[in-house]
Amino acid sequence: MSEEGLDSNELHELLAAWLGGEISEERRVVLLARLRRDGEFRAAFVTEVRTFAMLQAVQSPEPRWLRLQDELGLAGANESEAFESRVRVGLRSRPRPFVAAWWRPLAASAAAVAVIFAVLFFRRGPELPLPTGGDAQESRERLAVAVRLDDVRWDGAQEHPLLAGGSVAAGPLRISAGRLTLAYFSGVSVHVEGPADLVLVGPERILCRRGNLRAKIVEGAEGFTIETPGAAIVDLGTEFGVKVETNGRAQVVVYQGKAEASLLAPDGSPRRTQTLSAAQSVELDPGQGTMRSISPRELLAAPALDIAPLVLASDYPQRILAAKPRHYWRGTDAEGGRLRDLVTGSASLRVAGPVQTMSDGSLRFTDSGEPQYLRADGEWMPPDEFAIELWFASAAFHNSVLAVLQSAPPGRGDLVMAELTRRNPATPLRPGRVRFLYRWPPGGTDGVNLYSAPLYIPYRWQHLVCQRRGSVLEMYLDGQFVGETSLQGMEQTIASTLRFGRLNEDALSGNARQFQGRLAELAVYERALAVEEIRGHAGLE
Amino acid sequence: MQPDDEIDSILDAMARGDSGAFMRIVEVHGLMLRSYIGAQVFNASDVDDLAQESFIAAYQSLHHYRRGGDFGAWLRGIARNKVLMFFRSSQRRAVATEKLRAEVADIVGEELDVQSAGDRHEAIAALLRCIAKLPEKLRRVVHSGLDGVKAPALAKVLGVSPGAVHQLHYRANQLLRECMAKGVLHE
């Protein structure tokens, strides 16, 4: 044992610094000196960083190895795949349109004040610094997913070109041409047109040296800020555009809602501010210190983001029925506002609200603002083993319910829930994940959580199985096992009602977690599915 | 670890013109290589980028590999060089955290090679199930660490001191390593 002791504060201090925490030069020298001379300290440190690195590797999606495949001459390998498979993969990766805008003045104003306050404190001048030192603490934070790329040409200085469906970390983003759409974990969407030179600083802030941007902010993400050399545009619950030229001059237009544009003094304080409403536009010239109204025009059109039809093998329904589900509903079997259960033959799933049945058998949940859900008739007591299987494609990152089992009679709370999460500082939910929750006793809080290790990808069809196998909850996303957890003494059940797409049926609820996007192929089993079955249903075998 | 005969059969397949056989090497060594690089470089996207560069370099210099040797060690040697080149960038050296990681990587390189020698794909993959077996509080600490949440922020949420968060993390890592070891033993 080392004389200095292994389980020491110095080990934690060095690990914290290695993970991106701040450290003084004096402490850096001291800790590195110990790392050199103390073999046991060195071994303990390596053990810890190796554990971190293994966890990071196993929790991250497998890289796509595209350059390697190019090198191996496998770039055209997909050409030999079956036509149906190619179509399925291609269609699943296509995106769909965003939802309509909205804003809430009071909350937005409060958020804007907070952001202006932050700008006052942290901004030092019109030069836009790259995140370094303290900023490097958040340099690895993943912020968004690239959901659409149109003819993007990456600037030579861009270290990590993005791929559609890939996550985007904080840091520089440079494109010389083309258009790129980012879906932030907070629900914010940002369209970028090149040439653009940006730094994604954090979940609520972009530094833009040059480029044409359009940002749409959703409830709970107010205060999103785009800073330019010498100016800042703060969202007040809106959709707005900013076009920044290399000389620092910027045009701002508000499409919906409100935003606040500010010219900044060298110390970062706003020296002139103007609140812009819908269809108002200004030109900011920090060099001249001027801000003038100009004729509003669309600086960057929002690209259409479509969820493509779900393409499955022609025998998919037969395969599901062969797995002997308790219920199986498809949008193709709708009659009189109900979906027919392909197992029992009865119309047992009531369609509430403007849910649209699509030609591919999926069900489209619109952005109408009205309650939309699918509720199963009767009650069901989920046994020790059960599985809920479905396909989903979400419109952006939302905190939204895919399926929920609520104890009967109504009002006693949730027993089981599968939902999608987004970044929301007001909740501790892991953002951008599928969350599988079991509560005992049923209620609105507490319970055992299981989060998918990988992120879900907006606008893309994904296959999901959430199931209980005795004392264990398991989750499979796109046929892959993505996590399990123990029920830890909560292995009890109760008669429940099953609903898809919304947490509750109350039109005035402020916590309805309304799903937006598409659901399809809803199946419920009174047993846990085998891995091979799940992979088969997901199209992996 | 990949059995020698499997490596040999992959090399034979590649010698016959089946370059796609190399992807089997990627499948078996990918997790290990990313873990090895990640223990030096930290940033996940940098890790994946360097892993890809390492595999490309390995493919291009496969004729230098001696059959019967330790393929994993050979691959790590290539990755080690890639990491050194990565840290040599003056731009990275100018960032305090990157400078620290570069110095640390330099100091711990030998120890890292020793500890990485026994890594197996199955053991690392088992971590996913091991995380699920952690008590809720420890699991939360591990997830928060991976999500980039700093100890002081997590300490506030959990109502404990930052030092206690470090201790929880340390304990969680211990349990995970024990779980990994058990998983390997029980195979």
XYZ file of C-alpha atoms in Angstrom:
728
model
C 0.000 0.000 0.000
C 1.253 3.463 -0.830
C 2.385 5.499 2.147
C 0.251 8.359 0.950
C -2.884 6.210 0.813
C -4.763 5.301 -2.308
C -8.282 6.320 -1.561
C -7.125 9.865 -1.247
C -8.476 13.245 -2.082
C -5.599 13.611 -4.504
C -6.884 10.729 -6.600
C -10.333 12.324 -6.774
C -8.769 15.699 -7.473
C -6.741 14.371 -10.386
C -9.703 12.449 -11.773
C -11.914 15.524 -11.554
C -9.299 17.572 -13.415
C -8.902 14.847 -16.042
C -12.669 14.807 -16.512
C -12.568 18.535 -17.278
C -12.713 20.225 -13.877
C -10.694 23.297 -13.113
C -7.352 22.943 -11.404
C -4.722 25.478 -10.413
C -1.270 25.303 -11.938
C 0.194 24.651 -8.525
C -2.052 21.631 -7.891
C -1.482 20.356 -11.420
C 2.269 20.247 -10.786
C 1.808 18.531 -7.424
C -0.565 15.870 -8.741
C 1.473 15.079 -11.837
C 4.565 14.743 -9.662
C 2.789 12.187 -7.510
C 1.531 10.374 -10.576
C 5.150 10.027 -11.733
C 6.668 8.838 -8.484
C 3.890 6.773 -6.858
C 3.296 3.564 -8.791
C 0.275 2.540 -6.752
C -1.330 5.928 -7.200
C -0.658 5.647 -10.923
C -2.212 2.173 -11.080
C -5.291 3.332 -9.156
C -5.712 6.327 -11.440
C -5.421 4.192 -14.566
C -7.948 1.735 -13.156
C -10.456 4.545 -12.663
C -10.014 6.202 -16.062
C -10.157 2.813 -17.737
C -13.479 2.093 -16.038
C -14.788 5.456 -17.203
C -13.551 4.847 -20.748
C -15.109 1.376 -20.873
C -18.425 2.742 -19.650
C -18.285 5.503 -22.217
C -17.453 3.055 -24.989
C -20.157 0.577 -24.070
C -22.813 3.267 -23.635
C -21.980 5.070 -26.886
C -23.411 3.976 -30.205
C -21.085 1.882 -32.329
C -19.206 4.180 -34.745
C -20.231 3.794 -38.338
C -16.633 3.260 -39.537
C -17.449 4.915 -42.853
C -13.894 6.001 -43.669
C -12.624 2.560 -42.770
C -15.228 0.938 -44.979
C -14.196 3.284 -47.767
C -10.598 2.191 -47.239
C -11.655 -1.446 -47.335
C -13.581 -0.855 -50.521
C -16.852 -1.706 -48.793
C -18.560 1.605 -49.482
C -20.762 -0.054 -52.054
C -21.426 -3.122 -49.956
C -24.983 -2.057 -49.297
C -25.660 -2.208 -53.012
C -25.767 -5.950 -52.755
C -28.354 -5.972 -50.001
C -31.919 -6.958 -50.665
C -33.957 -4.165 -52.183
C -36.553 -4.195 -49.425
C -33.893 -3.915 -46.769
C -32.318 -0.930 -48.484
C -35.623 0.813 -48.837
C -36.470 0.157 -45.216
C -33.193 1.529 -43.906
C -33.299 4.508 -46.230
C -36.845 5.430 -45.389
C -36.350 5.056 -41.667
C -33.605 7.660 -41.768
C -35.704 10.366 -43.421
C -36.983 13.220 -41.293
C -40.325 15.160 -41.115
C -41.652 18.658 -40.433
C -41.480 20.529 -37.208
C -44.486 21.489 -35.156
C -46.057 24.924 -35.010
C -44.588 27.671 -32.869
C -45.968 29.153 -29.645
C -44.666 31.357 -26.886
C -45.423 32.166 -23.304
C -44.559 35.755 -22.522
C -44.146 35.607 -18.772
C -41.899 32.585 -18.542
C -40.020 33.719 -21.606
C -39.355 37.156 -20.197
C -37.997 35.679 -16.998
C -35.722 33.403 -18.977
C -34.580 36.271 -21.152
C -33.694 38.373 -18.122
C -31.651 35.469 -16.792
C -29.794 35.094 -20.056
C -29.082 38.817 -20.398
C -27.792 38.672 -16.835
C -25.556 35.763 -17.797
C -24.344 37.606 -20.887
C -23.473 40.589 -18.709
C -21.406 38.434 -16.440
C -19.686 36.084 -18.802
C -19.193 38.014 -21.995
C -15.947 39.965 -22.118
C -16.061 41.668 -25.486
C -17.136 41.494 -29.082
C -14.470 38.931 -29.996
C -16.003 35.470 -29.754
C -13.666 33.143 -27.881
C -13.481 29.436 -28.548
C -14.461 27.386 -25.525
C -11.228 26.882 -23.655
C -10.192 26.328 -20.047
C -13.362 26.505 -18.026
C -15.492 26.144 -21.129
C -13.692 22.919 -21.832
C -15.586 21.472 -18.895
C -18.614 21.195 -21.061
C -16.714 20.479 -24.265
C -17.862 16.881 -24.352
C -21.474 17.544 -23.503
C -23.757 16.233 -26.205
C -26.329 18.819 -27.133
C -28.266 17.712 -30.167
C -28.685 15.300 -33.022
C -28.120 16.165 -36.674
C -31.442 15.236 -38.248
C -30.985 16.499 -41.772
C -28.031 17.386 -43.999
C -28.563 18.872 -47.453
C -25.486 19.075 -49.656
C -23.331 20.003 -46.681
C -19.689 20.662 -47.439
C -17.590 20.687 -44.322
C -15.021 23.342 -43.754
C -11.475 21.952 -43.684
C -11.151 23.094 -40.065
C -14.149 20.998 -38.966
C -12.628 18.160 -36.986
C -15.641 15.887 -36.819
C -18.033 16.097 -39.753
C -21.526 15.106 -38.668
C -23.649 12.337 -40.052
C -27.436 12.298 -40.207
C -28.641 10.795 -36.954
C -25.316 11.428 -35.217
C -25.085 13.281 -31.931
C -23.540 16.727 -31.812
C -21.254 17.782 -28.989
C -20.466 21.273 -27.788
C -17.699 22.864 -29.817
C -16.977 24.451 -33.188
C -19.235 23.765 -36.163
C -18.063 24.967 -39.557
C -19.625 24.323 -42.934
C -18.610 25.963 -46.174
C -21.878 25.222 -47.999
C -25.174 23.412 -47.699
C -27.801 23.179 -44.986
C -27.861 21.362 -41.703
C -30.665 20.847 -39.172
C -29.957 20.173 -35.516
C -32.551 18.866 -33.043
C -31.439 19.927 -29.564
C -32.222 17.661 -26.619
C -34.179 20.584 -25.189
C -36.609 20.440 -28.124
C -35.087 23.476 -29.837
C -34.464 23.079 -33.560
C -31.786 25.036 -35.380
C -31.292 25.207 -39.145
C -27.901 26.354 -40.374
C -26.946 27.422 -43.882
C -23.313 27.634 -44.940
C -20.920 29.213 -45.129
C -21.193 29.183 -41.359
C -18.719 29.407 -38.519
C -20.345 28.593 -35.184
C -19.468 27.446 -31.717
C -22.149 25.384 -29.980
C -21.414 26.532 -26.461
C -24.103 24.766 -24.511
C -27.727 23.709 -24.543
C -28.923 27.315 -24.626
C -26.227 29.229 -26.461
C -24.647 29.442 -29.897
C -21.826 31.777 -30.863
C -22.067 32.712 -34.541
C -19.175 34.418 -36.302
C -20.740 33.926 -39.696
C -23.718 32.123 -41.119
C -27.455 32.015 -41.661
C -29.464 30.440 -38.815
C -33.091 29.799 -38.025
C -34.040 28.707 -34.504
C -37.360 27.443 -33.202
C -37.734 27.348 -29.454
C -40.244 25.237 -27.543
C -41.870 25.578 -24.154
C -39.363 25.174 -21.372
C -36.387 26.151 -23.523
C -36.972 29.903 -23.519
C -33.903 32.072 -23.330
C -32.053 30.333 -26.132
C -29.405 32.814 -27.253
C -27.478 33.357 -30.449
C -24.496 35.623 -29.940
C -22.720 37.338 -32.780
C -19.604 39.517 -32.708
C -20.936 42.469 -30.713
C -24.579 41.475 -30.496
C -26.936 38.953 -28.937
C -30.402 37.718 -29.835
C -32.326 36.209 -26.948
C -35.430 34.138 -27.519
C -38.609 35.087 -25.728
C -40.514 32.004 -26.903
C -40.366 32.197 -30.662
C -39.004 31.295 -34.040
C -36.402 33.666 -35.373
C -33.620 33.976 -37.927
C -30.173 35.526 -37.799
C -27.809 36.131 -40.694
C -24.286 37.141 -39.723
C -21.722 38.463 -42.167
C -17.976 38.258 -41.739
C -17.782 41.955 -40.827
C -20.029 41.269 -37.820
C -23.116 42.898 -39.306
C -26.224 40.861 -38.574
C -29.811 40.802 -39.731
C -32.461 39.501 -37.369
C -36.034 38.580 -38.227
C -38.721 37.183 -35.950
C -41.084 34.768 -37.667
C -43.337 34.044 -34.706
C -43.467 35.133 -31.076
C -40.870 37.578 -29.742
C -37.131 37.947 -29.435
C -34.835 40.542 -27.981
C -31.928 41.887 -30.014
C -29.078 43.684 -28.247
C -25.968 45.525 -29.299
C -23.270 44.745 -26.779
C -20.653 47.036 -25.283
C -17.038 45.808 -25.182
C -17.637 44.572 -21.633
C -20.528 42.452 -22.856
C -23.301 44.570 -21.395
C -26.252 45.320 -23.677
C -25.910 48.986 -24.621
C -28.978 49.042 -26.824
C -31.884 46.620 -26.836
C -34.977 46.175 -28.943
C -37.798 43.689 -28.526
C -38.969 42.330 -31.835
C -42.389 40.860 -32.504
C -43.495 38.611 -35.347
C -42.626 39.935 -38.809
C -40.254 42.549 -37.422
C -36.653 42.758 -38.540
C -33.549 44.772 -37.651
C -30.006 45.089 -38.872
C -27.330 45.235 -36.188
C -23.975 46.808 -36.984
C -21.736 46.520 -33.913
C -18.880 48.271 -35.726
C -20.997 51.392 -36.241
C -23.004 50.847 -33.073
C -26.247 51.042 -35.039
C -29.481 49.111 -34.952
C -32.080 49.940 -37.617
C -35.369 48.454 -38.670
C -35.422 46.856 -42.089
C -38.095 45.230 -44.215
C -38.759 41.764 -42.884
C -37.944 38.904 -45.231
C -37.330 35.240 -44.807
C -33.594 34.771 -44.305
C -33.690 30.982 -44.317
C -36.647 28.771 -45.113
C -37.303 25.942 -42.651
C -36.711 22.678 -44.516
C -39.497 20.122 -44.643
C -38.731 17.307 -42.272
C -40.881 14.287 -43.002
C -41.305 11.015 -41.231
C -41.182 8.539 -44.058
C -43.668 5.684 -44.308
C -42.831 2.707 -42.144
C -41.744 -0.132 -44.406
C -41.823 -3.581 -42.842
C -41.556 -7.090 -44.189
C -44.814 -8.196 -45.773
C -45.191 -11.017 -43.249
C -44.640 -8.752 -40.245
C -48.261 -9.042 -38.978
C -48.112 -12.822 -39.270
C -44.881 -12.899 -37.313
C -46.389 -10.792 -34.551
C -49.506 -12.955 -34.394
C -47.343 -16.070 -34.327
C -45.696 -14.667 -31.190
C -49.157 -14.897 -29.558
C -49.677 -11.386 -28.219
C -52.559 -10.511 -25.918
C -53.385 -7.544 -28.187
C -52.157 -6.363 -31.556
C -53.386 -3.142 -33.129
C -52.577 -1.643 -36.515
C -53.758 1.624 -38.029
C -54.914 -0.224 -41.123
C -57.705 -1.834 -39.105
C -59.610 1.278 -38.018
C -63.394 1.419 -37.913
C -65.588 4.037 -36.315
C -62.858 5.747 -34.335
C -61.546 2.446 -33.034
C -58.773 0.055 -33.946
C -59.622 -3.594 -34.284
C -57.592 -5.956 -32.187
C -56.102 -8.484 -34.590
C -55.981 -11.068 -31.789
C -59.535 -10.920 -30.457
C -61.193 -9.446 -33.526
C -62.974 -6.834 -31.451
C -62.598 -3.067 -31.845
C -60.890 -2.472 -28.554
C -58.606 0.556 -28.963
C -60.404 3.883 -28.923
C -58.808 6.674 -30.961
C -59.268 10.023 -29.216
C -58.489 13.383 -30.798
C -57.234 14.174 -34.288
C -55.012 11.110 -34.620
C -54.642 10.285 -38.303
C -54.391 6.775 -39.667
C -51.749 6.670 -42.390
C -51.522 4.442 -45.434
C -48.564 2.549 -43.961
C -50.682 1.525 -40.978
C -49.083 4.021 -38.638
C -50.947 6.551 -36.513
C -49.974 10.202 -36.782
C -50.252 12.374 -33.695
C -50.514 15.944 -34.938
C -49.409 19.224 -33.410
C -52.987 20.484 -33.079
C -52.731 21.098 -29.338
C -55.785 18.881 -28.725
C -55.514 15.727 -26.588
C -54.661 12.712 -28.720
C -54.347 9.177 -27.446
C -55.330 5.571 -27.972
C -57.058 3.861 -25.042
C -57.652 0.165 -24.676
C -61.050 -1.005 -23.503
C -61.309 -2.683 -20.138
C -58.676 -3.390 -17.563
C -55.609 -5.553 -17.593
C -53.517 -6.831 -14.745
C -49.989 -7.095 -16.128
C -48.480 -10.384 -14.928
C -44.918 -11.047 -13.757
C -43.866 -11.246 -17.352
C -45.210 -8.896 -19.981
C -43.988 -6.935 -22.962
C -45.096 -3.807 -24.801
C -43.822 -3.611 -28.355
C -44.240 -0.760 -30.831
C -42.640 1.321 -33.543
C -42.294 5.075 -32.985
C -40.960 8.099 -34.817
C -40.941 11.256 -32.749
C -41.151 14.797 -34.070
C -38.164 16.465 -32.337
C -37.135 15.792 -28.757
C -40.242 15.884 -26.591
C -41.036 14.614 -23.135
C -43.867 12.433 -24.337
C -45.594 9.220 -23.365
C -45.468 6.255 -25.710
C -47.473 3.924 -23.495
C -48.779 4.075 -19.946
C -50.552 1.612 -17.668
C -52.538 3.423 -15.018
C -54.096 1.678 -12.092
C -57.844 1.364 -12.123
C -59.945 3.108 -10.936
C -58.602 6.320 -12.474
C -56.621 8.706 -10.348
C -54.568 6.167 -8.441
C -51.503 6.734 -10.541
C -49.151 5.124 -13.022
C -47.935 1.561 -12.735
C -45.889 1.335 -15.922
C -44.787 4.003 -18.352
C -42.636 4.138 -21.468
C -41.821 7.687 -22.492
C -39.388 9.820 -24.431
C -37.386 12.460 -22.611
C -35.884 15.783 -23.497
C -33.554 18.165 -21.716
C -35.436 20.125 -19.113
C -33.574 21.738 -16.207
C -36.743 21.437 -14.135
C -36.626 17.639 -14.160
C -33.867 15.132 -13.442
C -34.735 12.974 -16.473
C -31.833 11.857 -18.646
C -32.379 13.783 -21.871
C -32.906 12.235 -25.278
C -33.584 8.736 -23.947
C -36.407 6.250 -23.816
C -37.457 5.900 -20.190
C -39.162 2.761 -18.881
C -40.669 3.249 -15.453
C -42.326 0.943 -12.933
C -44.005 2.472 -9.890
C -45.135 0.577 -6.846
C -47.329 1.637 -5.275
C -48.837 3.262 -8.366
C -48.531 7.028 -8.289
C -47.175 10.092 -9.984
C -43.723 10.034 -8.469
C -41.030 7.551 -7.455
C -40.463 4.122 -8.917
C -37.701 2.257 -10.700
C -36.292 3.901 -13.828
C -34.622 2.339 -16.810
C -33.177 4.613 -19.489
C -32.019 3.514 -22.913
C -28.256 3.796 -23.178
C -28.418 5.165 -26.733
C -30.353 8.275 -27.709
C -33.520 8.061 -29.722
C -33.373 9.846 -33.067
C -36.173 12.271 -33.969
C -37.961 11.749 -37.311
C -36.646 8.205 -37.580
C -38.643 5.001 -37.166
C -37.403 2.976 -34.221
C -38.536 -0.347 -32.812
C -39.052 -0.545 -29.052
C -39.714 -3.357 -26.601
C -40.181 -2.577 -22.905
C -40.775 -5.700 -20.885
C -40.817 -7.153 -17.395
C -39.177 -10.500 -16.830
C -40.003 -11.365 -13.223
C -37.960 -9.007 -11.093
C -36.196 -7.363 -14.003
C -37.220 -4.604 -16.396
C -35.605 -4.836 -19.828
C -35.503 -2.526 -22.799
C -34.617 -3.192 -26.431
C -34.267 -0.397 -28.978
C -34.023 -1.295 -32.666
C -33.565 -4.899 -31.690
C -30.603 -4.186 -29.449
C -30.565 -4.737 -25.719
C -30.104 -1.270 -24.241
C -30.499 -1.822 -20.525
C -32.131 -3.611 -17.634
C -32.802 -2.896 -13.997
C -34.088 -4.735 -10.965
C -37.521 -3.988 -9.565
C -35.936 -4.063 -6.126
C -38.913 -5.323 -4.153
C -41.592 -3.672 -6.306
C -42.737 -6.928 -7.903
C -46.422 -6.258 -7.462
C -49.185 -5.517 -9.915
C -52.712 -4.176 -10.126
C -55.556 -3.987 -12.623
C -54.744 -1.144 -14.998
C -55.890 0.694 -18.084
C -53.611 0.960 -21.099
C -53.161 4.168 -23.085
C -50.788 5.134 -25.886
C -49.604 8.645 -26.764
C -50.549 10.699 -23.719
C -50.182 10.558 -19.950
C -53.754 11.542 -19.182
C -57.019 12.451 -20.868
C -57.396 15.886 -19.317
C -57.420 18.561 -22.025
C -56.281 21.181 -19.517
C -53.469 19.153 -18.014
C -50.134 20.919 -17.839
C -48.314 17.605 -17.658
C -49.972 15.562 -20.384
C -46.696 14.573 -22.099
C -48.477 14.515 -25.439
C -46.676 12.438 -28.046
C -46.089 14.070 -31.431
C -45.022 11.976 -34.343
C -46.102 8.499 -35.344
C -46.789 5.211 -33.588
C -47.328 1.875 -35.293
C -47.696 -1.868 -34.781
C -48.813 -1.800 -31.145
C -48.537 -5.175 -29.457
C -48.920 -6.338 -25.862
C -47.772 -9.732 -24.614
C -48.298 -11.634 -21.388
C -44.767 -12.929 -21.478
C -41.278 -11.541 -21.985
C -40.068 -11.806 -25.567
C -36.886 -13.664 -26.417
C -33.966 -11.728 -27.848
C -34.239 -13.588 -31.152
C -37.908 -12.673 -31.477
C -37.194 -9.025 -30.770
C -34.353 -8.906 -33.267
C -36.563 -10.570 -35.827
C -39.397 -8.099 -35.298
C -36.937 -5.203 -35.521
C -35.756 -6.447 -38.891
C -32.296 -7.476 -37.773
C -32.656 -11.108 -38.764
C -9.091 -11.898 -27.135
C -9.181 -13.207 -30.627
C -7.768 -16.716 -30.983
C -4.691 -16.917 -33.138
C -6.379 -19.284 -35.548
C -9.226 -16.834 -36.073
C -6.795 -13.991 -36.743
C -4.971 -16.270 -39.124
C -8.164 -17.196 -40.939
C -9.075 -13.510 -41.252
C -5.633 -12.739 -42.619
C -5.963 -15.653 -45.019
C -9.342 -14.380 -46.186
C -7.878 -10.935 -46.726
C -4.955 -12.396 -48.628
C -7.540 -13.963 -50.939
C -8.942 -10.517 -51.601
C -11.751 -10.495 -49.030
C -10.987 -7.106 -47.480
C -14.376 -7.183 -45.746
C -12.995 -9.832 -43.388
C -11.181 -6.998 -41.642
C -14.516 -5.836 -40.227
C -14.524 -8.977 -38.075
C -11.392 -7.619 -36.405
C -13.183 -4.334 -35.860
C -16.142 -6.169 -34.360
C -13.988 -8.028 -31.851
C -11.465 -5.316 -31.016
C -13.602 -2.178 -31.423
C -14.794 -1.888 -27.822
C -11.347 -2.623 -26.426
C -9.638 -0.123 -28.675
C -12.158 2.619 -27.957
C -11.779 1.953 -24.227
C -7.992 2.097 -24.520
C -8.067 5.383 -26.428
C -10.818 6.780 -24.212
C -8.659 6.287 -21.125
C -6.292 8.838 -22.623
C -8.341 11.142 -24.810
C -11.691 11.329 -22.950
C -13.839 13.112 -25.587
C -16.128 10.484 -27.132
C -16.061 11.840 -30.673
C -12.260 12.141 -30.581
C -12.119 8.572 -29.316
C -14.184 7.234 -32.204
C -12.200 9.255 -34.698
C -8.881 7.972 -33.388
C -10.172 4.407 -33.244
C -11.143 4.638 -36.888
C -7.750 6.095 -37.821
C -6.072 3.304 -35.889
C -8.022 0.602 -37.691
C -7.245 2.205 -41.042
C -3.550 2.333 -40.165
C -3.692 -1.282 -38.987
C -5.300 -2.346 -42.245
C -2.700 -0.475 -44.273
C 0.205 -1.995 -42.341
C -1.229 -5.444 -41.789
C 1.726 -6.933 -43.653
C 3.926 -5.822 -40.730
C 1.965 -7.913 -38.240
C 3.692 -11.176 -37.375
C 1.357 -14.143 -37.217
C 1.247 -15.724 -33.793
C 1.836 -12.393 -32.083
C -0.492 -10.531 -29.747
C -2.785 -8.796 -32.206
C -4.462 -6.689 -29.517
C -1.109 -5.392 -28.307
C -0.082 -4.634 -31.883
C -3.307 -2.700 -32.411
C -2.853 -0.777 -29.165
C 0.641 0.193 -30.275
C -0.809 1.767 -33.401
C -3.486 3.518 -31.361
C -0.877 4.771 -28.927
C 0.957 6.515 -31.764
C -2.279 8.043 -33.005
C -3.001 9.386 -29.523
C 0.490 10.870 -29.278
C 0.026 12.633 -32.614
C -3.359 13.839 -31.458
C -1.901 15.445 -28.352
C 0.996 16.975 -30.275
C -1.361 19.424 -31.926
C -0.319 22.832 -30.610
C -3.957 23.882 -30.579
C -4.773 21.098 -28.142
C -1.735 21.827 -26.041
C -3.006 25.389 -25.641
C -6.122 24.153 -23.836
C -5.396 23.539 -20.167
C -7.474 20.373 -19.828
C -6.033 18.856 -22.987
C -2.531 19.723 -21.855
C -3.166 17.923 -18.573
C -4.529 14.858 -20.381
C -1.524 14.821 -22.693
C 0.842 14.881 -19.723
C -1.150 12.232 -17.912
C -1.204 10.012 -21.003
C 2.538 10.327 -21.245
C 3.058 9.358 -17.592
C 0.588 6.466 -17.393
C 1.183 4.968 -20.846
C 3.082 1.945 -19.603
C 0.637 1.210 -16.785
C -2.266 1.569 -19.181
C -0.731 -0.971 -21.540
C -0.235 -3.412 -18.670
C -3.809 -3.102 -17.419
C -5.289 -3.212 -20.919
C -3.498 -6.413 -21.849
C -6.243 -8.658 -20.480
C -9.228 -6.735 -21.830
C -11.936 -8.770 -23.480
C -14.830 -7.608 -25.589
C -17.308 -9.699 -23.605
C -16.209 -8.248 -20.281
C -16.563 -4.653 -21.454
C -19.909 -5.414 -23.066
C -21.053 -6.921 -19.769
C -20.762 -3.485 -18.185
C -24.131 -2.565 -19.613
C -25.778 -5.242 -17.494
C -23.513 -4.453 -14.546
C -24.725 -0.846 -14.472
C -28.268 -2.137 -14.089
C -27.252 -4.035 -10.989
C -25.965 -0.971 -9.185
C -28.099 0.573 -6.453
C -30.163 3.480 -7.772
C -27.995 6.171 -6.216
C -24.749 4.771 -7.582
C -26.315 4.236 -10.991
C -27.356 7.844 -11.020
C -23.835 8.946 -10.166
C -22.392 6.836 -12.991
C -24.915 8.111 -15.535
C -24.372 11.693 -14.454
C -20.632 11.277 -14.876
C -21.118 9.948 -18.387
C -23.509 12.773 -19.181
C -20.829 15.294 -18.202
C -22.532 16.480 -15.011
C -19.825 17.788 -12.684
C -19.534 16.640 -9.084
C -20.567 19.954 -7.476
C -23.764 20.086 -9.543
C -24.620 16.474 -8.784
C -23.811 17.015 -5.116
C -26.504 19.695 -4.969
C -29.084 17.384 -6.511
C -28.221 14.500 -4.196
C -27.894 16.728 -1.147
C -24.364 15.576 -0.370
C -20.904 17.125 -0.549
C -18.815 17.006 -3.765
C -16.391 14.796 -1.856
C -19.191 12.352 -1.147
C -20.042 12.275 -4.856
C -16.444 11.335 -5.622
C -16.645 8.568 -3.029
C -19.905 7.291 -4.514
C -18.361 7.294 -7.966
C -15.303 5.480 -6.675
C -17.515 2.876 -4.999
C -19.669 2.478 -8.113
C -16.591 1.872 -10.243
C -15.356 -0.725 -7.765
C -18.669 -2.580 -7.943
C -18.698 -2.404 -11.722
C -15.219 -3.883 -11.926
C -16.204 -6.670 -9.545
C -19.290 -7.355 -11.639
C -17.205 -7.437 -14.832
C -14.760 -9.867 -13.261
C -17.579 -12.134 -12.079
C -19.184 -12.033 -15.491
C -15.977 -13.200 -17.088
C -15.450 -15.929 -14.511
C -18.960 -17.271 -15.009
C -18.718 -17.557 -18.754
